[in-house]
XYZ file of C-alpha atoms in Angstrom:
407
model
C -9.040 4.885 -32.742
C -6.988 8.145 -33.315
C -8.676 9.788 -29.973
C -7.374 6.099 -28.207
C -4.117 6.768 -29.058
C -3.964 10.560 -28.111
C -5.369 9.380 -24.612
C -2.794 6.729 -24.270
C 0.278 8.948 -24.767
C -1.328 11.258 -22.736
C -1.958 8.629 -20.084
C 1.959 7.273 -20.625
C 3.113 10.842 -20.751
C 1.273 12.450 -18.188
C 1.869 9.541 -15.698
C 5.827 9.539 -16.144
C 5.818 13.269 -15.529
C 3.414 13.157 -12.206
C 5.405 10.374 -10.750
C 8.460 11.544 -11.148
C 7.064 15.236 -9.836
C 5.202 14.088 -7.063
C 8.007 11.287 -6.200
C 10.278 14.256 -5.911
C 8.031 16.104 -3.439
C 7.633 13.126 -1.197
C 11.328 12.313 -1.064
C 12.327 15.554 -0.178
C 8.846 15.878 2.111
C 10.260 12.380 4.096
C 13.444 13.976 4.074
C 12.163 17.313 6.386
C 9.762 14.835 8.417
C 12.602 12.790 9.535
C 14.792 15.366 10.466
C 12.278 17.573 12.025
C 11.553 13.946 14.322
C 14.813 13.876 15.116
C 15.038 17.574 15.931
C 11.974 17.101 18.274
C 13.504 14.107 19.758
C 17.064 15.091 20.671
C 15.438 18.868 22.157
C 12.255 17.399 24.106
C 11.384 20.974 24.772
C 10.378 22.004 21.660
C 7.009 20.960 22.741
C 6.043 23.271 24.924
C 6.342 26.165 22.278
C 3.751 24.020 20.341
C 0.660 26.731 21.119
C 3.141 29.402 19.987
C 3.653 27.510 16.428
C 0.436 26.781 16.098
C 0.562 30.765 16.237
C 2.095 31.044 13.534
C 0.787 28.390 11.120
C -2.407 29.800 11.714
C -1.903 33.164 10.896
C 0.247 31.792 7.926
C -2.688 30.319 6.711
C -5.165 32.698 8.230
C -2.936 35.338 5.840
C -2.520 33.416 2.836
C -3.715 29.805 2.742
C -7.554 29.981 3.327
C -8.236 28.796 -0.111
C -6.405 25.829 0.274
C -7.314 25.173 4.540
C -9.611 22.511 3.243
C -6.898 19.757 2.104
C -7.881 16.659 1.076
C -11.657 17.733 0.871
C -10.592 20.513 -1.470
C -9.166 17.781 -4.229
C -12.153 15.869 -3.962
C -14.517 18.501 -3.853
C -12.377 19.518 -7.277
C -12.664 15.918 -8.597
C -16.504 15.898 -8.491
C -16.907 19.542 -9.625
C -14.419 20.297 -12.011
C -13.322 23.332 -10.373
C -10.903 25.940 -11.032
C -7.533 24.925 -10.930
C -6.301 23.542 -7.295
C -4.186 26.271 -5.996
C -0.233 25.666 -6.575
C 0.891 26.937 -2.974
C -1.055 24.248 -1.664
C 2.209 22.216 -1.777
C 4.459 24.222 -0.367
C 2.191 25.388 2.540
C 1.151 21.882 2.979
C 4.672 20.939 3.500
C 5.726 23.477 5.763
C 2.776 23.345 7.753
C 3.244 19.575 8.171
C 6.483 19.521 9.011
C 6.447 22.259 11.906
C 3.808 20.522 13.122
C 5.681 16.843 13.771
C 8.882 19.649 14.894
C 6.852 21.406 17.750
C 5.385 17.905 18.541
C 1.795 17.899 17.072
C 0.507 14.165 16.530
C -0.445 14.047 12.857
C 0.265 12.086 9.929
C 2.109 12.394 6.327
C -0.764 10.832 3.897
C -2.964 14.202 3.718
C 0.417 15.926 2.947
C 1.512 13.861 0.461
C -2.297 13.476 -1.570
C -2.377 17.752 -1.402
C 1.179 17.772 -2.681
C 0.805 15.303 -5.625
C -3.115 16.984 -6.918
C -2.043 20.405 -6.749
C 1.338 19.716 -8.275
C -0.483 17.737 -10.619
C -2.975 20.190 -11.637
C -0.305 23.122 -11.830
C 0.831 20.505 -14.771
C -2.490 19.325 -16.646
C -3.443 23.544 -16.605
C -0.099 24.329 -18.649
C -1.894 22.043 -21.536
C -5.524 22.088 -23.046
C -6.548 18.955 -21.724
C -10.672 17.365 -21.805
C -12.240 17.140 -17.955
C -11.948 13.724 -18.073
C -8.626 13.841 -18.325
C -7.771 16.200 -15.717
C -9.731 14.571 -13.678
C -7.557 11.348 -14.525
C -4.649 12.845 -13.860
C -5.430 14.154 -10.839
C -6.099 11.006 -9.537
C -3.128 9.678 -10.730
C -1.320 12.837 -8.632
C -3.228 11.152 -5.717
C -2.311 7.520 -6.289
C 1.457 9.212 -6.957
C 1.310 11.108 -3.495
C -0.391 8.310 -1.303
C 2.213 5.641 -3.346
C 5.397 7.109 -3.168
C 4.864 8.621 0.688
C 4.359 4.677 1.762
C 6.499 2.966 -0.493
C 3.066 0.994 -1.923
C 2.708 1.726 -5.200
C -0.328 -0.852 -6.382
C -2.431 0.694 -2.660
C -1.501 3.990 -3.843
C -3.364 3.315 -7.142
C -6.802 0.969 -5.799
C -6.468 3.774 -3.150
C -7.078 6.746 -5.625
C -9.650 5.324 -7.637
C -11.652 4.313 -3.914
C -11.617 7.435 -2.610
C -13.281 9.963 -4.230
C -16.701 7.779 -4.398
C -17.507 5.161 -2.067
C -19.624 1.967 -4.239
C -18.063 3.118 -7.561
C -14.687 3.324 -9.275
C -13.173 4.809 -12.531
C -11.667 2.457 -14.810
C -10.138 4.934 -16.935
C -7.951 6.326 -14.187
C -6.354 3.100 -13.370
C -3.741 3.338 -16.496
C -2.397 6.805 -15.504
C -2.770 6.038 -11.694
C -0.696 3.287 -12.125
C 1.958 4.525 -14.203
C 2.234 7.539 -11.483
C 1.981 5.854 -9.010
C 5.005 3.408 -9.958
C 6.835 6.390 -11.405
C 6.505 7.896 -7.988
C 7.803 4.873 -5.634
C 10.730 4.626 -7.879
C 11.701 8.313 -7.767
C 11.300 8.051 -4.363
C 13.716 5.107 -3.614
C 15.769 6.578 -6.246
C 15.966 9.605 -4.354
C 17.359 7.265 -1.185
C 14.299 7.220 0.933
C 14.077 3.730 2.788
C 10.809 3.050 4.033
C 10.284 2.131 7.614
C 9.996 -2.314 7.584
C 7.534 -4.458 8.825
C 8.193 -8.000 10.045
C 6.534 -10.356 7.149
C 3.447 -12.134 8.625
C 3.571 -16.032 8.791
C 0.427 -17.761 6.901
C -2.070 -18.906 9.767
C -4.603 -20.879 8.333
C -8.395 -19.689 8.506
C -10.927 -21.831 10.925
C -14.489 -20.929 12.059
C -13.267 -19.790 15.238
C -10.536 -17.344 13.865
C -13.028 -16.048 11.395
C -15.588 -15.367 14.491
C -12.594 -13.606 16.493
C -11.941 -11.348 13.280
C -15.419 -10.144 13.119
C -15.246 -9.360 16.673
C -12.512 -7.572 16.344
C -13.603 -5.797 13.299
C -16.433 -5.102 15.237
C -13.967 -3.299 17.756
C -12.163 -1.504 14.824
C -15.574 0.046 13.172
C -16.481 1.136 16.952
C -12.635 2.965 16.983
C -12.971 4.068 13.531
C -16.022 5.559 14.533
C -14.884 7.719 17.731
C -11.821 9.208 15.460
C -14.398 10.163 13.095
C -16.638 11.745 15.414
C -14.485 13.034 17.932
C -12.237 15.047 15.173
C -14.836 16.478 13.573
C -16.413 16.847 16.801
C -13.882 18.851 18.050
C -12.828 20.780 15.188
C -16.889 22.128 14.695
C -16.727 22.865 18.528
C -13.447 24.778 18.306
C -14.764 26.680 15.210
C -17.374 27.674 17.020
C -16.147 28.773 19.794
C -12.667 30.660 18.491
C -13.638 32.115 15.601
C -9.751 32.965 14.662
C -7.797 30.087 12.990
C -4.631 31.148 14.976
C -6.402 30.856 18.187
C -7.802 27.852 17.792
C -4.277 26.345 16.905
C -3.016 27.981 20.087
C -5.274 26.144 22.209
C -4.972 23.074 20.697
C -1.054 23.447 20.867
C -1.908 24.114 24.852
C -4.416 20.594 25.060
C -1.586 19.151 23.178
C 1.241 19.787 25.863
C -1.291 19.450 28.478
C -1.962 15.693 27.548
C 1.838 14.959 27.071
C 2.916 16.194 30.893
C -0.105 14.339 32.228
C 0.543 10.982 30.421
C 4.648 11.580 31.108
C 5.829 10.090 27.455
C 6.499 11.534 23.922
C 5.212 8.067 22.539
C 1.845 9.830 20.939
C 3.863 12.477 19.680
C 4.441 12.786 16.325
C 4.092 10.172 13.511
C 4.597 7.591 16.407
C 6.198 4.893 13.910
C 8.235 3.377 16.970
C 5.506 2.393 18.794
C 3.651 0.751 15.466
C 6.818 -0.970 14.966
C 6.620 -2.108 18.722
C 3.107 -3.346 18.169
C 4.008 -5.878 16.107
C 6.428 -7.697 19.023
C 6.159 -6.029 22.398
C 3.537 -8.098 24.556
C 3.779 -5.244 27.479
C 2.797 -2.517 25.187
C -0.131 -0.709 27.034
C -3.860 -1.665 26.100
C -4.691 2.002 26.463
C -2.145 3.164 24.156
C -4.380 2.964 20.991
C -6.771 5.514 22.918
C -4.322 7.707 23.607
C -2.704 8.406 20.328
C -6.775 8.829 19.057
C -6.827 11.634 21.821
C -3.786 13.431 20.750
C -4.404 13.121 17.065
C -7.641 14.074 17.285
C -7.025 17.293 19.491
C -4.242 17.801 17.114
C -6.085 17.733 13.787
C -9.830 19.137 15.712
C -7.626 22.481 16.193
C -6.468 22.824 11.973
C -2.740 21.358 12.919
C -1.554 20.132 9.260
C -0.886 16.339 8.499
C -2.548 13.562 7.310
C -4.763 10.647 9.545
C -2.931 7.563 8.186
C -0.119 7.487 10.156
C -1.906 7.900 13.695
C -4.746 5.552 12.411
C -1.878 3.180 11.446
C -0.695 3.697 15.325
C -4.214 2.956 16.871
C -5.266 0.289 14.920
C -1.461 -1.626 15.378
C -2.094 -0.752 18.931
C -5.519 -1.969 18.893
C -4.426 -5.091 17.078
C -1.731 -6.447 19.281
C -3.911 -5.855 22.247
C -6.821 -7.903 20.990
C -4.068 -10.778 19.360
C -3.007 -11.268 22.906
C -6.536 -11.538 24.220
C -7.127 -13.951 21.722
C -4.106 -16.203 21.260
C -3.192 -14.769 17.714
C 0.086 -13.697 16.380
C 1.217 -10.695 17.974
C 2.042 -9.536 14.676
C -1.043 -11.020 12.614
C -3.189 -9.098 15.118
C -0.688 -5.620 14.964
C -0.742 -5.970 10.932
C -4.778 -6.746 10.361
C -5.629 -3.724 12.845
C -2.534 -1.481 11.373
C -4.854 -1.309 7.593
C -8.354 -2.436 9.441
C -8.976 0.957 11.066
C -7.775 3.401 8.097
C -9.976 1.306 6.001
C -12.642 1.942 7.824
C -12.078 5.183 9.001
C -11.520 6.392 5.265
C -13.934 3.769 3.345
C -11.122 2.344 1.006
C -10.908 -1.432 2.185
C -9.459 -3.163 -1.223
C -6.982 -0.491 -0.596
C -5.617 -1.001 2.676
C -5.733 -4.697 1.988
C -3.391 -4.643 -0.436
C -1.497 -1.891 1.404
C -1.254 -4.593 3.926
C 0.059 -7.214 1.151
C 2.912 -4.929 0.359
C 3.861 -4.229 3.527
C 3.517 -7.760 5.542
C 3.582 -10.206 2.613
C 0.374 -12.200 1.063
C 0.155 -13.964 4.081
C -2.163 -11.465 5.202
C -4.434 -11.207 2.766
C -7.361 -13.369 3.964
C -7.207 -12.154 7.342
C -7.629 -8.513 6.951
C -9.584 -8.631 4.616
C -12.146 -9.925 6.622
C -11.757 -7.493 9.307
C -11.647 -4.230 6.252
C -14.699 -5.454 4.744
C -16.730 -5.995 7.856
C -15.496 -2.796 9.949
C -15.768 -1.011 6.607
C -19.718 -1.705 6.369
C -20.079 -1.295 9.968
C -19.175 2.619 10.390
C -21.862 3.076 7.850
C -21.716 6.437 6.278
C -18.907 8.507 8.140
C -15.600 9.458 7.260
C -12.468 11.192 7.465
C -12.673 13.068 4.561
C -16.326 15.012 4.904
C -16.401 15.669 1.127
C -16.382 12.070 0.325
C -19.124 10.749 -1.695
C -21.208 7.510 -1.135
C -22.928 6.340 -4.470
C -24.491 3.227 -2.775
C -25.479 3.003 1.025
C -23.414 1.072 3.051
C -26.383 0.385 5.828
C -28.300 -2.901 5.105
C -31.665 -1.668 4.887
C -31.769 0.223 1.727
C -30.042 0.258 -1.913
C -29.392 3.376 -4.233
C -28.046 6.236 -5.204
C -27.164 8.610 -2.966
């Protein structure tokens, strides 16, 4: 009962402190984000120096942030392993290195920056006390749900989300107390900070028939088969780049050069960047371009393939919105229905957290859209079988069909 009690506080405790830490970092990370946009925006030029920034973050890194070049595979690598403590300057390099990257133009995200942020912060914390594993791993979990909450302005994704990631097929119940009072903690801080997330138009309900349900398979079918080429193509180009340049700065450089390259040829900055204008034209616009959804994959993935800092979420949140309102039209759905079910759909699959990005989806759109993508996250989820964003991921039950067990 007594060792109960000491875990509670320490859950109560421990969660206040991370959300209001890691709710800190994210306001004043949204903060630099959104002015480096608008820097970006209002001096269009900046762009071309992208190869010579990518430079620089890569011998910044190259110099003093190879221990932490890893990101998001590092803290769950450190989750599973119990490893030495997650190096502190994670967060500040993180954040630096994301936010010249969205300056000079480079099409990344703000989720990977945010998750770093809130475990290493986290785990600076839990290392000034004498704490069990268990609960550093715990709390570093709730850092992540913190992090992924607060960044998003979803606090209840930000905890399901946490406790998904790190194994695919199995969660931790004990981490759901902490991650949720962190992850709360975090939001609040956040908004109390002044950060106003960007809105989404609340989906109208649209009641479920067998034909819908047949169109949302089809186009979760379309989702797992996008989900897949991110996957593959990132990783595809960041082996082949590693290969080929052995020198971190180099390969930056000539991603930088791809980078402006693809941005003359298509003649708009609309796959710069976060892109959160052209999500939030998704949801309305029936002239958006069908190709834009494969476009932003292209740039993100040349971006990221080349060690560019940022997270996926964003851009995935950009495809699949694109992807969405493209295939609503096709269809005769909602332009928004179709713009909100592929906006959580691909990042779902793409990162195998679908209760996650469902409720993600909830929060941002309303309940209205609850049975709909849920449908598509489940089924696109089991389709991309065992790939991922995050390489370090762990499945503890096959997703394929054919077979059952530990893996």
């Amino acid at each position: 009962m007594r060792e109960r009690a000491i875990a509670l506080v320490q859950w109560i405790v421990g969660g206040v402190v991370i959300g209001g830490v890691c709710g800190s970092a994210s306001a004043l990370f949204l903060v630099l984000l959104d002015r480096a946009t608008g820097v970006r925006v209002d001096h269009p030029w900046l762009v071309f120096t992208l190869p010579v920034a990518g430079l620089a973050i890569g011998w910044l890194y190259e110099r003093h942030g190879m221990a932490v070049l890893a990101g998001n595979n590092l803290v769950i690598d450190t989750l599973h392993e119990d490893r030495a403590a997650i190096p502190v300057r994670m967060a500040p390099m993180v954040l630096v290195g994301t936010v010249l990257t969205h300056l000079f133009g480079g099409s990344a995200g703000r989720e990977g920056t945010a998750v770093q942020m809130g475990a290493s912060l986290t785990d600076a914390l839990v290392h000034r006390f004498t704490l069990s594993p268990a609960m550093r791993r715990q709390l570093l979990l709730a850092g992540i749900a913190a992090g992924f909450g607060s960044v998003f302005g979803t606090p209840v994704a930000g905890v399901i989300f946490a406790i998904e990631l790190v194994v695919v097929g199995r969660f931790e119940p004990m981490a759901i107390v902490p991650a949720l009072i962190a992850s709360f903690s975090g939001d609040l801080t956040t908004r109390a900070w002044g950060i106003v997330h960007t809105p989404y138009p609340v989906v109208e309900h649209l009641e479920l028939t067998p034909r819908l349900v047949g169109v949302w398979v089809l186009f979760a079918a379309a989702v797992a088969v996008t989900s897949v080429a991110f996957i593959e193509l990132t990783h595809g180009l960041k082996k082949l780049s590693e290969a080929r340049l052995r020198r971190l700065p180099v390969r930056m450089f000539v991603g930088g050069l791809v980078v402006v390259g693809l941005w003359q040829l298509v003649g708009t900055s609309d796959y710069l960047g976060l892109g959160v204008p052209t999500i939030v034209r998704a949801f309305s616009d029936p002239d958006l371009p069908s190709y834009a959804f494969a476009l932003k994959l292209a740039f993100t993935a040349v971006t990221l393939g080349a060690g560019f800092l940022g997270g996926e979420v964003t851009p995935l949140f950009f495809i699949g919105a694109a992807l969405g309102s493209v295939f609503a039209r096709a269809f005769g759905i909602p332009i928004e229905l179709g713009a909100g079910v592929g906006l959580a759909a691909v990042f779902a699959a793409a990162s195998n957290t679908p209760l996650a990005l469902s409720v993600m989806a909830a929060e941002l759109l309303g309940v209205q859209v609850l049975p709909h993508v849920v449908i598509v996250c489940a089924v696109a989820f089991a389709l991309t079988g065992r790939r991922s964003i995050y390489s370090s991921q762990r499945t503890w039950r096959w997703k394929a069909f054919r077979r059952q067990g530990r893996s």
